[in-house]
Each structure stands twice: as C-alpha cells, then as structure tokens.
Short mmCIF file of C-alpha atoms in Angstrom, two decimals:
data_model
loop_
_atom_site.label_atom_id
_atom_site.label_comp_id
_atom_site.label_asym_id
_atom_site.label_seq_id
_atom_site.Cartn_x
_atom_site.Cartn_y
_atom_site.Cartn_z
CA ASP A 1 1.30 -0.37 9.50
CA ALA A 2 3.48 2.06 7.83
CA LYS A 3 2.78 5.73 7.50
CA THR A 4 2.11 7.20 3.97
CA THR A 5 2.99 10.56 2.52
CA GLN A 6 1.06 12.07 -0.27
CA PRO A 7 1.01 15.76 -1.92
CA THR A 8 -2.20 17.66 -0.77
CA SER A 9 -3.49 18.34 -4.14
CA MET A 10 -2.77 18.00 -8.03
CA ASP A 11 -4.40 19.08 -11.06
CA CYS A 12 -4.85 17.19 -14.20
CA ALA A 13 -6.16 18.03 -17.62
CA GLU A 14 -9.05 16.06 -18.77
CA GLY A 15 -7.82 13.33 -21.26
CA ARG A 16 -4.29 13.16 -19.93
CA ALA A 17 -2.81 10.58 -17.57
CA ALA A 18 -2.85 11.50 -13.82
CA ASN A 19 0.12 10.21 -11.87
CA LEU A 20 -0.54 10.29 -7.95
CA PRO A 21 2.67 9.53 -5.79
CA CYS A 22 3.04 8.11 -2.37
CA ASN A 23 5.89 7.72 -0.23
CA HIS A 24 6.06 4.70 2.12
CA SER A 25 9.50 4.59 3.30
CA THR A 26 9.00 2.47 6.40
CA ILE A 27 7.04 -0.11 4.71
CA SER A 28 7.93 -3.67 5.66
CA GLY A 29 8.11 -6.82 3.67
CA ASN A 30 4.85 -8.35 3.89
CA GLU A 31 2.89 -4.98 3.71
CA TYR A 32 0.62 -4.05 0.79
CA VAL A 33 0.09 -0.66 -0.76
CA TYR A 34 -3.53 -0.07 -1.32
CA TRP A 35 -5.39 2.77 -3.21
CA TYR A 36 -8.77 3.98 -2.57
CA ARG A 37 -10.63 7.30 -3.62
CA GLN A 38 -13.63 9.08 -2.15
CA ILE A 39 -15.61 11.14 -4.59
CA HIS A 40 -17.38 14.24 -2.71
CA SER A 41 -18.63 12.66 0.71
CA GLN A 42 -19.44 9.40 -0.94
CA GLY A 43 -18.18 6.32 0.61
CA PRO A 44 -14.35 5.34 -0.44
CA GLN A 45 -13.97 3.03 -3.27
CA TYR A 46 -11.34 0.50 -3.67
CA ILE A 47 -9.18 1.09 -6.52
CA ILE A 48 -6.12 -1.30 -6.69
CA HIS A 49 -3.44 -2.73 -4.54
CA GLY A 50 0.00 -4.48 -5.16
CA LEU A 51 2.94 -5.75 -2.98
CA LYS A 52 6.11 -5.46 -5.35
CA ASN A 53 5.29 -6.23 -8.75
CA ASN A 54 3.36 -3.48 -10.82
CA GLU A 55 -0.47 -3.99 -11.19
CA THR A 56 -3.17 -2.96 -13.43
CA ASN A 57 -6.75 -3.28 -13.63
CA GLU A 58 -9.73 -1.55 -15.36
CA MET A 59 -9.46 1.45 -13.32
CA ALA A 60 -5.82 2.06 -12.82
CA SER A 61 -2.24 1.05 -12.78
CA LEU A 62 0.13 0.90 -9.85
CA ILE A 63 3.68 1.41 -9.88
CA ILE A 64 5.80 0.46 -6.99
CA THR A 65 9.57 1.13 -6.82
CA GLU A 66 12.09 -1.65 -6.74
CA ASP A 67 12.87 -0.70 -3.06
CA ARG A 68 9.10 -0.36 -2.26
CA LYS A 69 9.44 3.09 -0.64
CA SER A 70 7.36 4.66 -2.93
CA SER A 71 4.45 4.10 -5.34
CA THR A 72 2.51 5.92 -8.20
CA LEU A 73 -1.18 5.41 -9.10
CA ILE A 74 -1.83 5.99 -12.67
CA LEU A 75 -5.26 6.85 -14.18
CA PRO A 76 -4.52 6.85 -17.84
CA HIS A 77 -7.08 9.00 -19.22
CA ALA A 78 -8.45 10.93 -16.41
CA THR A 79 -12.00 12.44 -16.64
CA LEU A 80 -13.98 15.00 -14.94
CA ARG A 81 -15.66 12.11 -12.88
CA ASP A 82 -12.14 11.08 -11.53
CA THR A 83 -11.90 14.12 -9.44
CA ALA A 84 -11.86 12.81 -5.92
CA VAL A 85 -9.62 12.31 -2.72
CA TYR A 86 -6.98 9.42 -3.37
CA TYR A 87 -5.87 7.58 -0.43
CA CYS A 88 -2.66 5.45 -0.32
CA ILE A 89 -2.80 2.99 2.54
CA VAL A 90 -0.23 0.46 3.64
CA ARG A 91 -1.29 -2.68 5.55
CA GLY A 92 -0.01 -5.86 6.37
CA GLY A 93 -1.62 -8.64 4.03
CA SER A 94 -1.94 -10.93 7.07
CA SER A 95 -3.00 -8.16 9.24
CA ASN A 96 -5.99 -9.31 11.63
CA THR A 97 -7.02 -5.89 12.63
CA GLY A 98 -8.68 -5.25 9.41
CA LYS A 99 -8.22 -1.41 9.95
CA LEU A 100 -7.57 0.92 7.13
CA ILE A 101 -5.69 3.95 8.24
CA PHE A 102 -6.73 6.83 6.22
CA GLY A 103 -4.42 9.82 5.84
CA GLN A 104 -5.36 13.19 4.33
CA GLY A 105 -5.02 11.94 0.85
CA THR A 106 -4.54 13.82 -2.48
CA THR A 107 -7.16 16.03 -3.71
CA LEU A 108 -6.99 15.53 -7.71
CA GLN A 109 -8.80 17.99 -9.48
CA VAL A 110 -9.47 17.13 -13.03
CA LYS A 111 -9.79 20.18 -15.33
CA PRO A 112 -11.35 20.57 -18.88
CA ASP B 1 -21.65 0.21 -3.34
CA ALA B 2 -25.39 -0.90 -3.56
CA ASP B 3 -24.34 -3.83 -1.86
CA VAL B 4 -23.99 -1.98 1.34
CA THR B 5 -26.76 0.25 2.41
CA GLN B 6 -27.13 2.52 5.57
CA THR B 7 -30.13 3.94 7.19
CA PRO B 8 -30.94 6.69 7.91
CA ARG B 9 -29.08 8.74 5.16
CA ASN B 10 -29.54 11.96 6.98
CA ARG B 11 -30.53 12.48 10.81
CA ILE B 12 -30.68 15.59 12.75
CA THR B 13 -30.89 15.01 16.60
CA LYS B 14 -30.63 16.73 19.75
CA THR B 15 -27.92 16.51 22.62
CA GLY B 16 -28.61 13.67 25.12
CA LYS B 17 -30.83 11.63 22.39
CA ARG B 18 -30.17 7.99 21.68
CA ILE B 19 -29.35 7.26 17.88
CA MET B 20 -28.97 3.90 16.23
CA LEU B 21 -27.46 3.91 12.75
CA GLU B 22 -27.96 0.74 10.58
CA CYS B 23 -25.98 -0.94 8.17
CA SER B 24 -26.83 -3.88 5.97
CA GLN B 25 -25.01 -5.79 3.15
CA THR B 26 -25.74 -8.65 0.74
CA LYS B 27 -22.06 -9.33 -0.07
CA GLY B 28 -21.84 -12.20 2.34
CA HIS B 29 -18.97 -10.85 3.92
CA ASP B 30 -17.60 -11.90 7.45
CA ARG B 31 -16.35 -8.68 8.37
CA MET B 32 -17.93 -5.19 9.21
CA TYR B 33 -16.88 -1.79 10.19
CA TRP B 34 -17.99 1.66 11.23
CA TYR B 35 -16.06 4.64 10.51
CA ARG B 36 -16.65 8.43 11.02
CA GLN B 37 -15.29 11.30 8.90
CA ASP B 38 -15.12 14.93 10.07
CA PRO B 39 -14.79 17.71 7.47
CA GLY B 40 -11.52 17.66 5.88
CA LEU B 41 -10.23 14.79 7.51
CA GLY B 42 -9.85 11.13 6.81
CA LEU B 43 -11.95 8.39 8.14
CA ARG B 44 -11.39 7.08 11.74
CA LEU B 45 -12.40 3.59 12.77
CA ILE B 46 -15.03 3.48 15.55
CA TYR B 47 -15.87 -0.41 15.90
CA TYR B 48 -15.35 -3.54 13.74
CA SER B 49 -16.61 -7.05 13.73
CA PHE B 50 -15.04 -10.22 12.34
CA ASP B 51 -18.13 -12.31 12.76
CA VAL B 52 -21.45 -12.43 14.43
CA LYS B 53 -21.35 -11.51 18.01
CA ASP B 54 -17.60 -10.47 17.47
CA ILE B 55 -17.01 -6.84 18.68
CA ASN B 56 -13.67 -4.87 18.47
CA LYS B 57 -12.88 -1.36 19.42
CA GLY B 58 -11.27 1.03 17.08
CA GLU B 59 -9.49 4.15 17.36
CA ILE B 60 -12.50 6.19 18.69
CA SER B 61 -15.01 3.85 20.43
CA ASP B 62 -15.81 6.23 23.32
CA GLY B 63 -19.46 7.39 23.12
CA TYR B 64 -20.60 4.52 20.90
CA SER B 65 -21.59 0.97 20.95
CA VAL B 66 -22.39 -1.60 18.28
CA SER B 67 -24.41 -4.58 17.74
CA ARG B 68 -23.82 -7.43 15.49
CA GLN B 69 -26.66 -9.95 15.68
CA ALA B 70 -26.65 -11.44 12.04
CA GLN B 71 -23.86 -11.65 9.35
CA ALA B 72 -25.56 -8.94 7.24
CA LYS B 73 -26.17 -6.36 9.76
CA PHE B 74 -24.11 -4.18 11.90
CA SER B 75 -25.60 -1.43 14.08
CA LEU B 76 -24.12 1.61 15.60
CA SER B 77 -25.57 3.36 18.55
CA LEU B 78 -24.81 6.72 20.25
CA GLU B 79 -26.20 6.18 23.65
CA SER B 80 -26.45 10.09 24.51
CA ALA B 81 -25.52 12.03 21.64
CA ILE B 82 -23.30 15.15 21.89
CA PRO B 83 -22.36 17.91 19.21
CA ASN B 84 -19.12 16.62 18.60
CA GLN B 85 -20.38 13.58 17.23
CA THR B 86 -21.73 15.50 14.24
CA ALA B 87 -19.84 13.72 11.39
CA LEU B 88 -20.34 11.48 8.26
CA TYR B 89 -20.72 7.92 9.07
CA PHE B 90 -19.61 5.13 6.95
CA CYS B 91 -20.10 1.35 7.12
CA ALA B 92 -17.94 -1.05 5.52
CA THR B 93 -17.46 -4.56 4.67
CA SER B 94 -14.58 -6.98 3.89
CA ASP B 95 -13.94 -10.60 3.19
CA ARG B 96 -11.44 -12.61 4.95
CA GLY B 97 -7.97 -12.27 4.06
CA LEU B 98 -6.87 -13.98 1.20
CA ALA B 99 -3.45 -14.72 -0.29
CA GLY B 100 -2.05 -12.02 -2.37
CA GLY B 101 -3.55 -9.10 -0.20
CA ARG B 102 -6.82 -10.08 -1.79
CA GLY B 103 -9.88 -10.11 0.45
CA HIS B 104 -8.82 -7.20 2.48
CA GLU B 105 -10.68 -4.56 0.02
CA GLN B 106 -13.33 -2.89 1.92
CA PHE B 107 -16.57 -1.91 0.40
CA PHE B 108 -18.18 1.22 1.78
CA GLY B 109 -21.95 2.18 2.17
CA PRO B 110 -23.17 5.66 1.12
CA GLY B 111 -22.93 7.10 4.51
CA THR B 112 -25.08 8.70 7.13
CA ARG B 113 -24.90 12.54 7.84
CA LEU B 114 -25.52 12.94 11.57
CA THR B 115 -26.18 16.31 13.01
CA VAL B 116 -26.39 16.71 16.89
CA LEU B 117 -27.58 19.95 17.80
#
C-alpha cells in the first residue's frame, strides 16, 4: 500500500470550508484513497473513499487529481464537532490483508 | 459506532496478570480487527480475522493472542501484561471487499483504555 503525507495540523473557521490535503505520489492504479477521522480518543470513523473520480457524500467531498498523486478532503461547512484527527489512507481495492495503515494524520482545529 | 461494542471500557491491571478484552458486533461482518493506539500515534494492527477460526498476525502481535469462536465475537488476550502494553485498544469490523473499493470500510468500537502498572 502506498505511503501518504499530510500536514500535521490545520485550523479552520467555523462555517467555512475545510480543505485537507494528502499526497500519495506512489499510488498504483488499483489503489483507493480512504479518509477516516478520529475525534478525541473515540474509534476512527470512515468518511469517504475514491479511486479516480471525485466523490461526495453527506459528510464530505473528495477531490482526486488527474494523476492521482494527491487528493483533498473537503468539509464544506466545518463545525466545532469536526475538530478531529483526519487520516488519509491508500490501499488496494482487492487487498486481502484488510489492514489500514494509519499515519500521523492531520489535526484539524475548527475555531469559533 | 453502537454496532461494535467493547468490554471493558477501562481497565487497570498489574504486571504479569492475564487480561482479556472482548469485542462484539451486530453488523453481520465477516472480518474483525484489533488495533492499539499509543498517545500521539496512529493505530497499529495487532491481529485480524476474516472468518470464524481464521487468525492472522498484524504488525505487533507479540505478547497478544486472539480467539474468534463466533462471527460476532473477537477477543484479545494479553497472557502476561507488561507496562508497555498500556494503550488504547480498538476493535473494528468490515465486510468482504466489494467492487468499487466498497466493503473495505472499517467500523470501529469505542475503545478500551488499558493501563498496566
């Protein structure tokens, strides 16, 4: 599974969009990009995933560059409850290990 | 996620004691996982199971053992606890891999905070 690089921390004003970047320059053709978040010592929560097309669900949008070497998670209207550590994970869609490799993630602080 | 429960939620024990952490799920998933998280770090995989009686080692299985006697239950044991096993432990479940990268989403329990003195 490809390695990912994320900024250590970011701030965002409440009500504004939070844009969290992730670099995955060694991603291979069959690997998906997954995003999870962890709110203060709770269990991580799945947010969204994608292969090459942009994806949107009720929680967030995922924008993947055309070369797939980077992606951005967008929380359109951040609230204080979105303060959390956000993990970008790359893994093969057909991987048999089931393993998620959690890096350090990005600590997002949403401020009033 | 209320569909994945862990017991106990907190435990303080002494060095050398045997400890069992329990995980139960009502999602009907085949796959279950145990992770540990140390302060300021990401999660690391201890063991995982793809089906009843199927057991696979993760990154850091030394000092741990697991049991999967039923689809809904996956237990983690520390045979002889030591202080550096003090950590937050998470259980997770997932469905089989499906097309489009679906099914690989993992659903986590609330965690067990274990302290070994």
